[in-house]
Amino acid sequence: MRPDKPRDPVTGPDTGPEPPFPVRLSGPVIKGFGRGSKDLGIPTANIPADDLSEKYPDLTTGVYYGVVSLDPKTFVYDGAPSDAATPTILPAVLSIGYNPFYKNTVRSVEIHIMPPLAQPSPTAEQANFNRLPDFYQTQLHLLILGYIRPEYDYISLEALVEDIRVDCEVARQSLEREAYRRYFSEENPASEPADEDRQWLVRFD
Ligand SMILES: Cc1cc2nc3c(=O)[nH]c(=O)nc-3n(C[C@H](O)[C@H](O)[C@H](O)COP(=O)(O)O)c2cc1C
Ligand SMILES: Nc1ncnc2c1ncn2[C@@H]1O[C@H](COP(=O)(O)OP(=O)(O)O)[C@@H](O)[C@H]1O
Ligand SMILES: [Mg+2]
């Protein structure tokens, strides 16, 4: 059960991701149990957990933040400039695990994509989660940059939704820091490792 204590507003080092991060995962967006939007009002793009078992067998279950991009061959983000040559990199919050509230028996990777950091957060004060047009089967690239918390069971659906709302705020504020902002765009010419990760993120063959 969730411990009854206040949440940290940011997580992970201010100096940028430390091993094992950034973690690279990718895959096609698949169907989940259909609960995200219907029960919680929080759509989550599910991708297969295969990459995780093969490349990062030691990564613990829990809630994380990072950045994603979607293959522009099948999904073009509405907010992108019309002449954009590369896909838009968007902030994300995700859960890896067994959803103890629902007692799943298989591990899932579920990603909620948030609006760009330049826009006001829809979850700052109320549970008004970002909704895009559906993009099932689209290839998704995810770069996990930090850990937020373990997965918990909850006394109610409302308590789970409220914690995910706070996760969105923690993720946004964690990604707002300079050492994390470089994963969105080429702001700092001296940020070579981030350059490689960013190139991987937007490269769809
Ligand atoms: C940021 C985030 C945090 C989550 N934390 C938990 C959690 O602590 N416990 C839990 O049971 N499920 C957690 N979930 C998973 C939701 O219960 C899950 O997304 C929902 O069941 C939708 O599943 P579906 O995609 O199969 O429909 C979290 C999801 C997200 C996006
Ligand atoms: N902000 C968003 N983040 C993630 N997926 C979204 C978002 N907006 C819409 N979607 C769409 O909603 C689907 C997920 O909805 P969800 O209710 O979790 O169903 P499922 O159980 O099939 O994963 C995604 O696969 C995607 O096509
Ligand atoms: Mg989902």
PDB file of C-alpha atoms in Angstrom, residues 56-172:
ATOM      1  CA  TYR A  56      17.876  -4.403 -19.083  1.00  0.00           C
ATOM      2  CA  PRO A  57      17.035  -7.542 -17.068  1.00  0.00           C
ATOM      3  CA  ASP A  58      17.952  -5.782 -13.799  1.00  0.00           C
ATOM      4  CA  LEU A  59      15.713  -2.721 -14.205  1.00  0.00           C
ATOM      5  CA  THR A  60      13.310  -2.700 -11.266  1.00  0.00           C
ATOM      6  CA  THR A  61       9.553  -2.313 -11.587  1.00  0.00           C
ATOM      7  CA  GLY A  62       8.280   1.172 -10.815  1.00  0.00           C
ATOM      8  CA  VAL A  63       7.352   4.584 -12.159  1.00  0.00           C
ATOM      9  CA  TYR A  64       9.819   6.513 -14.356  1.00  0.00           C
ATOM     10  CA  TYR A  65      10.079   9.676 -16.468  1.00  0.00           C
ATOM     11  CA  GLY A  66      11.616  10.212 -19.869  1.00  0.00           C
ATOM     12  CA  VAL A  67      11.092  11.347 -23.443  1.00  0.00           C
ATOM     13  CA  VAL A  68       9.384   9.665 -26.398  1.00  0.00           C
ATOM     14  CA  SER A  69       8.978  10.031 -30.110  1.00  0.00           C
ATOM     15  CA  LEU A  70       6.557   8.350 -32.509  1.00  0.00           C
ATOM     16  CA  ASP A  71       7.251   7.142 -36.048  1.00  0.00           C
ATOM     17  CA  PRO A  72       6.104   9.985 -38.331  1.00  0.00           C
ATOM     18  CA  LYS A  73       5.260   7.447 -41.060  1.00  0.00           C
ATOM     19  CA  THR A  74       2.109   6.579 -39.115  1.00  0.00           C
ATOM     20  CA  PHE A  75       1.622   9.389 -36.574  1.00  0.00           C
ATOM     21  CA  VAL A  76       2.310  13.083 -36.850  1.00  0.00           C
ATOM     22  CA  TYR A  77       2.006  15.093 -33.669  1.00  0.00           C
ATOM     23  CA  ASP A  78      -0.502  17.857 -34.172  1.00  0.00           C
ATOM     24  CA  GLY A  79       1.567  20.519 -32.430  1.00  0.00           C
ATOM     25  CA  ALA A  80       4.591  19.963 -34.727  1.00  0.00           C
ATOM     26  CA  PRO A  81       5.543  22.704 -37.174  1.00  0.00           C
ATOM     27  CA  SER A  82       4.259  21.723 -40.651  1.00  0.00           C
ATOM     28  CA  ASP A  83       7.790  21.733 -42.092  1.00  0.00           C
ATOM     29  CA  ALA A  84       9.210  19.560 -39.299  1.00  0.00           C
ATOM     30  CA  ALA A  85      11.709  17.082 -40.757  1.00  0.00           C
ATOM     31  CA  THR A  86      12.016  15.056 -37.562  1.00  0.00           C
ATOM     32  CA  PRO A  87       9.409  13.780 -35.089  1.00  0.00           C
ATOM     33  CA  THR A  88       8.528  15.854 -32.042  1.00  0.00           C
ATOM     34  CA  ILE A  89      10.163  14.718 -28.797  1.00  0.00           C
ATOM     35  CA  LEU A  90       7.589  14.742 -26.008  1.00  0.00           C
ATOM     36  CA  PRO A  91       7.831  14.332 -22.216  1.00  0.00           C
ATOM     37  CA  ALA A  92       6.496  11.100 -20.745  1.00  0.00           C
ATOM     38  CA  VAL A  93       5.787   9.337 -17.490  1.00  0.00           C
ATOM     39  CA  LEU A  94       5.559   5.564 -17.378  1.00  0.00           C
ATOM     40  CA  SER A  95       5.040   2.513 -15.265  1.00  0.00           C
ATOM     41  CA  ILE A  96       6.905  -0.766 -15.617  1.00  0.00           C
ATOM     42  CA  GLY A  97       5.454  -3.685 -13.730  1.00  0.00           C
ATOM     43  CA  TYR A  98       2.413  -5.603 -12.633  1.00  0.00           C
ATOM     44  CA  ASN A  99      -0.053  -2.820 -11.677  1.00  0.00           C
ATOM     45  CA  PRO A 100      -0.579  -4.072  -8.096  1.00  0.00           C
ATOM     46  CA  PHE A 101      -3.936  -2.254  -7.944  1.00  0.00           C
ATOM     47  CA  TYR A 102      -5.152  -4.568 -10.751  1.00  0.00           C
ATOM     48  CA  LYS A 103      -2.954  -7.557  -9.818  1.00  0.00           C
ATOM     49  CA  ASN A 104      -1.722  -8.252 -13.362  1.00  0.00           C
ATOM     50  CA  THR A 105       0.261 -11.462 -13.846  1.00  0.00           C
ATOM     51  CA  VAL A 106       2.356 -10.209 -16.776  1.00  0.00           C
ATOM     52  CA  ARG A 107       4.754  -7.281 -16.696  1.00  0.00           C
ATOM     53  CA  SER A 108       3.744  -4.291 -18.810  1.00  0.00           C
ATOM     54  CA  VAL A 109       5.376  -1.070 -19.991  1.00  0.00           C
ATOM     55  CA  GLU A 110       2.774   1.727 -20.071  1.00  0.00           C
ATOM     56  CA  ILE A 111       3.611   5.228 -21.206  1.00  0.00           C
ATOM     57  CA  HIS A 112       1.538   8.363 -20.704  1.00  0.00           C
ATOM     58  CA  ILE A 113       2.652  11.085 -23.122  1.00  0.00           C
ATOM     59  CA  MET A 114       2.383  14.645 -21.833  1.00  0.00           C
ATOM     60  CA  PRO A 115       2.137  17.950 -23.727  1.00  0.00           C
ATOM     61  CA  PRO A 116       5.398  19.820 -24.533  1.00  0.00           C
ATOM     62  CA  LEU A 117       6.994  21.463 -21.482  1.00  0.00           C
ATOM     63  CA  ALA A 118       6.445  24.890 -23.073  1.00  0.00           C
ATOM     64  CA  GLN A 119       2.685  24.411 -22.648  1.00  0.00           C
ATOM     65  CA  PRO A 120       0.976  24.756 -19.260  1.00  0.00           C
ATOM     66  CA  SER A 121       0.550  21.439 -17.463  1.00  0.00           C
ATOM     67  CA  PRO A 122      -3.062  20.146 -17.684  1.00  0.00           C
ATOM     68  CA  THR A 123      -2.485  18.160 -14.482  1.00  0.00           C
ATOM     69  CA  ALA A 124      -1.082  21.021 -12.374  1.00  0.00           C
ATOM     70  CA  GLU A 125      -4.295  21.403 -10.385  1.00  0.00           C
ATOM     71  CA  GLN A 126      -6.734  18.771 -11.555  1.00  0.00           C
ATOM     72  CA  ALA A 127      -6.765  15.286 -13.065  1.00  0.00           C
ATOM     73  CA  ASN A 128      -7.101  16.465 -16.669  1.00  0.00           C
ATOM     74  CA  PHE A 129      -4.803  14.084 -18.547  1.00  0.00           C
ATOM     75  CA  ASN A 130      -3.425  14.667 -22.043  1.00  0.00           C
ATOM     76  CA  ARG A 131      -5.287  12.880 -24.868  1.00  0.00           C
ATOM     77  CA  LEU A 132      -3.989  12.457 -28.429  1.00  0.00           C
ATOM     78  CA  PRO A 133      -5.654  10.737 -31.389  1.00  0.00           C
ATOM     79  CA  ASP A 134      -5.058   6.949 -31.124  1.00  0.00           C
ATOM     80  CA  PHE A 135      -1.756   5.659 -32.519  1.00  0.00           C
ATOM     81  CA  TYR A 136      -1.937   1.870 -32.051  1.00  0.00           C
ATOM     82  CA  GLN A 137       0.778  -0.052 -33.980  1.00  0.00           C
ATOM     83  CA  THR A 138       2.953   3.039 -34.402  1.00  0.00           C
ATOM     84  CA  GLN A 139       6.641   2.464 -33.560  1.00  0.00           C
ATOM     85  CA  LEU A 140       7.528   4.264 -30.333  1.00  0.00           C
ATOM     86  CA  HIS A 141      11.024   5.155 -29.104  1.00  0.00           C
ATOM     87  CA  LEU A 142      11.391   5.798 -25.395  1.00  0.00           C
ATOM     88  CA  LEU A 143      14.394   7.118 -23.499  1.00  0.00           C
ATOM     89  CA  ILE A 144      13.955   6.616 -19.760  1.00  0.00           C
ATOM     90  CA  LEU A 145      15.880   9.312 -17.871  1.00  0.00           C
ATOM     91  CA  GLY A 146      14.970   8.794 -14.223  1.00  0.00           C
ATOM     92  CA  TYR A 147      13.143   6.839 -11.532  1.00  0.00           C
ATOM     93  CA  ILE A 148      10.222   8.278  -9.568  1.00  0.00           C
ATOM     94  CA  ARG A 149       8.821   5.660  -7.184  1.00  0.00           C
ATOM     95  CA  PRO A 150       7.791   1.998  -6.714  1.00  0.00           C
ATOM     96  CA  GLU A 151       4.392   0.774  -7.929  1.00  0.00           C
ATOM     97  CA  TYR A 152       1.816   0.526  -5.145  1.00  0.00           C
ATOM     98  CA  ASP A 153      -1.597  -0.899  -4.424  1.00  0.00           C
ATOM     99  CA  TYR A 154      -4.164   1.775  -3.438  1.00  0.00           C
ATOM    100  CA  ILE A 155      -7.255   2.037  -1.262  1.00  0.00           C
ATOM    101  CA  SER A 156      -9.261   3.464  -4.168  1.00  0.00           C
ATOM    102  CA  LEU A 157      -9.156   4.279  -7.861  1.00  0.00           C
ATOM    103  CA  GLU A 158      -9.184   7.979  -6.970  1.00  0.00           C
ATOM    104  CA  ALA A 159      -6.052   7.561  -4.848  1.00  0.00           C
ATOM    105  CA  LEU A 160      -4.257   5.834  -7.775  1.00  0.00           C
ATOM    106  CA  VAL A 161      -5.310   8.600 -10.196  1.00  0.00           C
ATOM    107  CA  GLU A 162      -4.150  11.325  -7.783  1.00  0.00           C
ATOM    108  CA  ASP A 163      -0.726   9.694  -7.415  1.00  0.00           C
ATOM    109  CA  ILE A 164      -0.362   9.451 -11.222  1.00  0.00           C
ATOM    110  CA  ARG A 165      -1.345  13.124 -11.476  1.00  0.00           C
ATOM    111  CA  VAL A 166       1.487  13.955  -9.066  1.00  0.00           C
ATOM    112  CA  ASP A 167       3.823  11.666 -11.095  1.00  0.00           C
ATOM    113  CA  CYS A 168       3.114  13.861 -14.140  1.00  0.00           C
ATOM    114  CA  GLU A 169       4.104  16.974 -12.184  1.00  0.00           C
ATOM    115  CA  VAL A 170       7.239  15.338 -10.747  1.00  0.00           C
ATOM    116  CA  ALA A 171       8.204  14.161 -14.253  1.00  0.00           C
ATOM    117  CA  ARG A 172       7.689  17.596 -15.786  1.00  0.00           C
TER     118      ARG A 172
END
